[in-house]
Amino acid sequence: TPHPDLVVAATAILDAPESQRADLEALARARERPISPRRMSPDFLRVLCRARLVQAGRRSGEYCLSAESLLPSSFIESPAEANERFLRGSYREVVLWSEIKNRAGIEEVGWSVRLNPGRTGQTMEIDVAVAGEGRLLIVECKSGVELNKLTDLIEEQMARCRQIGGSFARWMLYVHRFRRDFEEPHAFDRLRSAEERARSYGGALLWHDDLP
């Protein structure tokens, strides 16, 4: 279960206007050298600080990645690296967790679920897992997916779903892009084909258009 301050921060990052995206990207890189956000509002910075994603630097107006983290601990990354990962994209998992938890009326909703921890070659992480009515839903979040990679991703999610939950499991792949972002020839037809393929494989392919 993500910390409440992380949920607030994730929603704020998702809803941030385009004018503040450059500051967010700069903060995600500010592991050793503080930066001075130019367009980020003080309220937004306070939200990020409360979530222990960033911390104030020595000079007034400077911020860097926090040396503490509310994210699950991992021996392969430092707290600052975990905070960087959150700012760069894993906040979307928390947004989806929150939306499902608060809107769907399902109690069993897990975030960053780790399977077989410590078992070499068997460790697996589920971004969001939903259990109810004898079913298991596995949700994977992606960003920056290219059109020619969709088929491989769909088949990968189907295989993971079968491995984890067998015939009782379903899966959903959320890609943080708008459909209109794809400008390749016949992109609409190819996206529709990928969505149909996902459904035929017992899953769902959803986009930022579908998030509401």
Coordinates of C-alpha atoms in Angstrom, one line a residue:
T1 CA 0.0 0.0 0.0
P2 CA 1.6 3.3 -1.0
H3 CA 2.0 6.0 1.7
P4 CA -0.8 8.6 1.5
D5 CA 1.7 11.3 0.7
L6 CA 2.9 9.3 -2.2
V7 CA -0.6 9.1 -3.6
V8 CA -1.0 12.9 -3.3
A9 CA 2.3 13.4 -5.0
A10 CA 1.6 10.9 -7.8
T11 CA -1.7 12.6 -8.6
A12 CA 0.0 16.0 -8.6
I13 CA 2.7 14.8 -11.0
L14 CA 0.2 13.3 -13.4
D15 CA -1.9 16.5 -13.4
A16 CA 1.1 18.9 -13.6
P17 CA 0.9 21.4 -16.5
E18 CA 3.3 21.0 -19.4
S19 CA 5.1 24.2 -18.2
Q20 CA 6.4 22.4 -15.1
R21 CA 7.6 19.2 -16.8
A22 CA 11.1 20.5 -17.4
D23 CA 11.5 21.2 -13.7
L24 CA 10.3 17.7 -12.9
E25 CA 12.8 16.2 -15.3
A26 CA 15.6 18.4 -13.8
L27 CA 14.6 17.3 -10.2
A28 CA 14.8 13.6 -11.3
R29 CA 18.4 14.2 -12.3
A30 CA 19.3 16.2 -9.2
R31 CA 20.9 13.4 -7.3
E32 CA 24.2 15.1 -6.4
R33 CA 23.8 18.7 -7.4
P34 CA 20.7 20.8 -6.3
I35 CA 18.8 22.7 -8.9
S36 CA 16.5 25.7 -8.7
P37 CA 13.1 25.0 -10.2
R38 CA 12.1 27.9 -12.4
R39 CA 8.4 27.3 -13.0
M40 CA 7.3 24.9 -10.3
S41 CA 4.9 26.4 -7.8
P42 CA 5.7 26.4 -4.1
D43 CA 2.6 24.3 -3.4
F44 CA 3.8 21.6 -5.8
L45 CA 7.3 21.6 -4.2
R46 CA 5.8 21.2 -0.8
V47 CA 3.8 18.2 -2.0
L48 CA 7.0 16.6 -3.3
C49 CA 8.9 17.3 -0.1
R50 CA 6.1 15.8 2.1
A51 CA 6.3 12.7 0.0
R52 CA 10.1 12.7 0.7
L53 CA 10.8 12.6 -3.1
V54 CA 12.8 15.8 -3.0
Q55 CA 14.4 17.9 -0.2
A56 CA 15.6 21.5 0.1
G57 CA 19.2 22.3 -0.6
R58 CA 21.5 24.4 1.5
R59 CA 20.7 27.6 -0.5
S60 CA 17.3 29.1 -0.6
G61 CA 15.2 27.9 -3.6
E62 CA 17.4 24.9 -4.3
Y63 CA 16.2 21.3 -4.3
C64 CA 17.5 17.8 -4.9
L65 CA 16.4 14.2 -4.7
S66 CA 15.7 13.2 -1.1
A67 CA 18.1 11.0 0.7
E68 CA 15.1 9.3 2.3
S69 CA 12.3 7.5 0.5
L70 CA 8.7 6.3 1.2
L71 CA 9.1 3.8 -1.6
P72 CA 9.7 0.1 -0.9
S73 CA 13.4 -0.5 -0.1
S74 CA 15.6 -2.5 -2.4
F75 CA 19.2 -3.5 -2.0
I76 CA 19.9 -2.7 -5.7
E77 CA 19.0 1.0 -5.5
S78 CA 19.5 3.8 -3.1
P79 CA 16.6 5.9 -1.7
A80 CA 17.5 8.7 -4.1
E81 CA 17.5 6.3 -7.0
A82 CA 14.0 5.1 -5.9
N83 CA 12.8 8.7 -5.8
E84 CA 14.2 9.3 -9.3
R85 CA 12.4 6.2 -10.6
F86 CA 9.1 7.5 -9.1
L87 CA 9.5 11.0 -10.6
R88 CA 10.4 9.5 -14.0
G89 CA 7.4 7.2 -14.3
S90 CA 6.5 4.8 -11.5
Y91 CA 4.1 7.5 -10.1
R92 CA 1.6 6.2 -12.7
E93 CA 1.4 2.9 -10.9
V94 CA 0.4 4.7 -7.7
V95 CA -2.3 6.7 -9.6
L96 CA -3.8 3.6 -11.1
W97 CA -3.7 1.9 -7.6
S98 CA -5.5 4.8 -6.1
E99 CA -8.1 5.0 -8.8
I100 CA -8.9 1.3 -8.6
K101 CA -8.9 1.3 -4.8
N102 CA -11.2 4.3 -4.5
R103 CA -13.5 3.8 -7.4
A104 CA -13.9 0.1 -8.0
G105 CA -15.0 -0.9 -4.5
I106 CA -12.5 -3.7 -4.3
E107 CA -10.6 -4.2 -1.1
E108 CA -7.7 -6.4 -2.4
V109 CA -5.7 -4.0 -4.4
G110 CA -1.9 -4.2 -4.1
W111 CA 0.9 -2.0 -5.5
S112 CA 4.4 -3.1 -6.4
V113 CA 3.7 -6.7 -5.4
R114 CA 6.9 -8.7 -5.3
L115 CA 6.7 -12.5 -6.0
N116 CA 9.4 -15.0 -5.0
P117 CA 11.7 -12.4 -3.3
G118 CA 15.2 -13.6 -3.0
R119 CA 14.9 -16.5 -5.4
T120 CA 17.4 -16.1 -8.2
G121 CA 15.8 -16.0 -11.6
Q122 CA 12.3 -16.3 -10.1
T123 CA 11.7 -12.8 -8.7
M124 CA 8.9 -10.9 -10.4
E125 CA 7.1 -7.6 -9.6
I126 CA 3.6 -6.7 -10.4
D127 CA 2.9 -2.9 -10.8
V128 CA -0.7 -3.3 -9.5
A129 CA -2.6 -6.5 -8.6
V130 CA -6.4 -6.7 -8.0
A131 CA -8.1 -9.7 -6.5
G132 CA -11.9 -10.2 -6.3
E133 CA -14.7 -12.6 -7.1
G134 CA -12.3 -15.4 -7.6
R135 CA -10.2 -13.5 -10.2
L136 CA -6.8 -11.9 -10.3
L137 CA -6.1 -8.9 -12.5
I138 CA -2.5 -8.0 -13.2
V139 CA -1.8 -4.4 -14.3
E140 CA 1.4 -3.3 -16.0
C141 CA 2.3 0.3 -16.6
K142 CA 4.5 1.5 -19.5
S143 CA 5.6 4.7 -21.0
G144 CA 7.2 5.6 -24.3
V145 CA 6.2 2.4 -26.1
E146 CA 6.8 2.3 -29.8
L147 CA 4.2 1.0 -32.2
N148 CA 6.3 -1.8 -33.5
K149 CA 6.9 -3.1 -29.9
L150 CA 3.2 -3.5 -29.0
T151 CA 2.8 -7.1 -30.2
D152 CA 5.8 -8.3 -28.2
L153 CA 4.5 -6.5 -25.1
I154 CA 1.1 -8.0 -25.4
E155 CA 2.5 -11.5 -25.8
E156 CA 4.8 -10.9 -22.8
Q157 CA 1.9 -9.8 -20.6
M158 CA -0.1 -12.8 -21.6
A159 CA 2.8 -15.2 -20.7
R160 CA 3.4 -13.4 -17.3
C161 CA -0.3 -13.6 -16.5
R162 CA -0.5 -17.3 -17.2
Q163 CA 2.6 -18.0 -15.2
I164 CA 1.3 -16.0 -12.2
G165 CA -2.4 -16.8 -12.1
G166 CA -3.2 -19.5 -14.7
S167 CA -6.7 -19.5 -16.1
F168 CA -8.1 -17.4 -13.2
A169 CA -6.0 -14.3 -14.1
R170 CA -6.5 -11.5 -16.5
W171 CA -4.2 -8.7 -17.4
M172 CA -4.2 -5.0 -18.4
L173 CA -1.4 -3.1 -20.1
Y174 CA -1.6 0.7 -19.5
V175 CA 0.6 2.8 -21.8
H176 CA 1.0 6.4 -20.8
R177 CA 0.6 7.9 -24.3
F178 CA -2.3 9.3 -26.2
R179 CA -3.4 7.4 -29.3
R180 CA -2.9 10.6 -31.3
D181 CA 0.8 10.6 -30.4
F182 CA 1.5 7.9 -33.0
E183 CA 2.1 9.5 -36.3
E184 CA 3.2 6.4 -38.3
P185 CA 1.3 5.5 -41.5
H186 CA -1.9 3.6 -40.7
A187 CA -1.3 4.1 -36.9
F188 CA -5.0 4.0 -36.0
D189 CA -5.5 0.7 -37.7
R190 CA -2.4 -0.8 -36.1
L191 CA -3.5 0.4 -32.7
R192 CA -7.0 -1.0 -33.1
S193 CA -5.4 -4.3 -34.2
A194 CA -3.2 -4.4 -31.1
E195 CA -6.2 -3.7 -28.9
E196 CA -8.1 -6.6 -30.5
R197 CA -5.1 -8.9 -30.1
A198 CA -4.9 -8.0 -26.4
R199 CA -8.6 -8.8 -25.9
S200 CA -8.2 -12.2 -27.7
Y201 CA -5.4 -13.0 -25.3
G202 CA -7.6 -12.3 -22.3
G203 CA -6.3 -8.8 -21.6
A204 CA -6.8 -5.2 -22.3
L205 CA -4.6 -2.5 -23.8
L206 CA -5.4 0.9 -22.5
W207 CA -4.0 4.4 -23.2
H208 CA -3.9 7.8 -21.5
D209 CA -7.1 8.6 -23.4
D210 CA -8.9 5.9 -21.3
L211 CA -7.6 6.9 -17.9
P212 CA -10.7 8.8 -16.8

